[in-house]
Amino acid sequence: MHVIGTAGHVDHGKSTLVRALTGTDPDRWLEERLRGMTLDLGFARLRFEDGLEAGIVDVPGHERFLHNMLAGAAGMELLLLVVAANDGPRPQTLEHLAILEYLNVQRTIVVLSKADTVTDDEREFASELVREATQGTKAHDAPVVAVSALTGFGLPELRAAIHTALAELPPRAPERPPYLPIDRVFSLPGLGTIVTGTLMQGEIALGDRLWLTPLEREVRVRSLQVFGEKRERVEGGARVAANLVGVERSELRRGAVLATSQFASAASFEVRFRPRAQALALLRRRTPVRAYIGAAEILGTLVFESLPASADPVTARLHLRAPTVAFPGAPFVLRRLSPKDVLGGGTFTAAASAAAPLDELPDLGAIREALAAAGSEGTTPAKAGAIANVREERALELLEQLRADGRALRLSKPSSYVASEHIEALERRVRERVEVSQNAAPWLLGMTALGLSRALAIPEAALLRVLNALAEDGRLAHRAGYFATPDFVPSVSAEQREFFEATFARDPGHPFVPLAAPELHAKMAASKIPGLAQSLETLFASGALVKVGSDVYRGEQLAEIRARLEDALRRRSSITPAEFRDLLDTSRKFAVPLLEWFDAAGVTLRSGDARVLRKGTVPGRA
Ligand SMILES: Nc1nc2c(ncn2[C@@H]2O[C@H](COP(=O)(O)OP(=O)(O)OP(=O)(O)O)[C@@H](O)[C@H]2O)c(=O)[nH]1
Ligand SMILES: [Mg+2]
């Protein structure tokens, strides 16, 4: 079997295309449906009449979720590069394409989506732009197929092109040892832990004993499924769900690897690294990186003998903070720690060396000792420098290096550096407490500093310094005042989901009418579903629902309204509340607060009673 992947800029129609091809909506989460935006990987199965079938991995286009795109990208062999015909190639079109250059994609089909929104000339023009954008990439000679998921135009041609490409793909090395990067973990009552992923190579059969990294433990495969059908044996290229005996769900997360124990895990590797041309200036001899290997994101440091001067491949060492499985030829992608530019990618070369120490810089040892002696209070570059007998600027540089390597954290207000080992115990307690909350109330964004401070009996101010440092280092996620584990995605309970789906059901007759907040609260009060108020807060924080005055809109609704408003303002330069009301076919009661909201959001400017488009506004979503 083979895996097809989507890629492309946000909103260009990837998920809609997958639904049109397969009948499955790859947007699984309530948040995704209310927002009309993909946040995490989605999966679907594509079948042809002659029995040929393939899995589809649908990725988010928004740059904020690029880490999720990367978790799904390694498995792709046939790429559907989706470019909206009315928008042309955009930043994430190019970024996704750059990433996929380093991975396993063998064939590409460019899908010119939303063909119903453009004239033939415009479509031809978009096609030209795609040709230019794909020059010098794997997709340079890819066929371009124009489709409309709305009208069905071009879908038969696209299916035929996919069929041809799939039939030409080489089989995925069944003779090699099995290697399954895990992209989802869940548990089912009576079954226990289930992991899913794309089997990158080899075969897995019922009863096989395989090795889990980084747990370093043997587990047994109790049952296997491919898209809901039981299998005795699965082969490379399949989207596999494996029920495992010998591991708890809570012990595992995305990025773990299920493979043969032949592959020793390691944290330090020799690699062949190919820089992305535009990232050359960002490279240092020791560059802190986020490494994407299989479905994992692992922080680490890329170390060069000498800095690369061109985009040609060079040999380098990749030191990771946590061990993983990699073997010669396996690909990886690197991003900068922050901001998260794509730096390049490459392949692992020689066999891994399990315990290669980081090559020590002069004075690093002395600074480490000063840091260790400072205890959990931490130290400053000036103080650590005085103890280690190095200049303050040099001490700062070395402390930053230790931070990049994960051996120190920087606290702020007041600023100080603390050795990771002094934080470890606290970090573990925080993590455990946060996980308890995430399991008990998965619809919450996480825990607040105050909540954690009470639960752990630590003064809030001191705890907050550590929490912020852990968040800055990527060891905790922090959004809207809540702390969570980095891979945590809030999910509403089944009954909450049902409630919100029913309450915010699309009304095709009145697509732009919101729900009044008092009405929402009355419905919530009447429903008696546990945790409903908290999950509402999460939906607000994530933008799945948006409060405008005393009305509540679905994020997707507001995005659509914004698109209409911007479109109208580009054509007629200003709009009055009455005209806006007519544009949406709603009432003044809704139109006025909406315009005020768009003013506050920086989309529009007031000019008398009318509105104009604020200069420099990038067309986009609400
Ligand atoms: N007119 C028209 N609209 C489309 C078509 N395909 C998608 N759309 C609309 O474009 C918007 C975005 O579609 P999605 O499929 O969610 O886009 P996406 O690429 O999956 O977006 P992300 O996953 O967030 O990156 C939705 O409002 C769709 O209804 C099409 O063929 N024609
Ligand atoms: Mg999508």
Short mmCIF file of C-alpha atoms in Angstrom, two decimals, residues 49 65 108 115 139 149 158 177 185 199 214 228 257 285 305 348 352 489 492 594 611:
data_model
loop_
_atom_site.label_atom_id
_atom_site.label_comp_id
_atom_site.label_asym_id
_atom_site.label_seq_id
_atom_site.Cartn_x
_atom_site.Cartn_y
_atom_site.Cartn_z
CA GLU A 49 -13.03 0.11 -8.44
CA PHE A 65 0.53 23.95 12.97
CA THR A 108 3.60 14.85 -7.11
CA ALA A 115 -11.51 25.99 -10.20
CA ALA A 139 7.33 18.88 -8.35
CA ALA A 149 -14.67 20.07 -5.00
CA LEU A 158 -7.65 13.71 -10.71
CA PRO A 177 12.89 -4.51 9.36
CA VAL A 185 -2.11 7.13 20.70
CA LEU A 199 4.39 1.68 8.43
CA PRO A 214 12.01 5.96 23.85
CA GLY A 228 -11.06 -0.25 10.54
CA VAL A 257 8.66 4.56 17.52
CA ARG A 285 28.70 26.12 14.15
CA GLU A 305 33.00 21.05 11.51
CA PHE A 348 21.20 9.80 8.61
CA ALA A 352 24.37 5.74 15.40
CA VAL A 489 -4.83 18.77 22.20
CA VAL A 492 -14.48 17.85 24.18
CA LEU A 594 -19.67 42.91 13.44
CA ARG A 611 -15.99 51.49 6.77
#
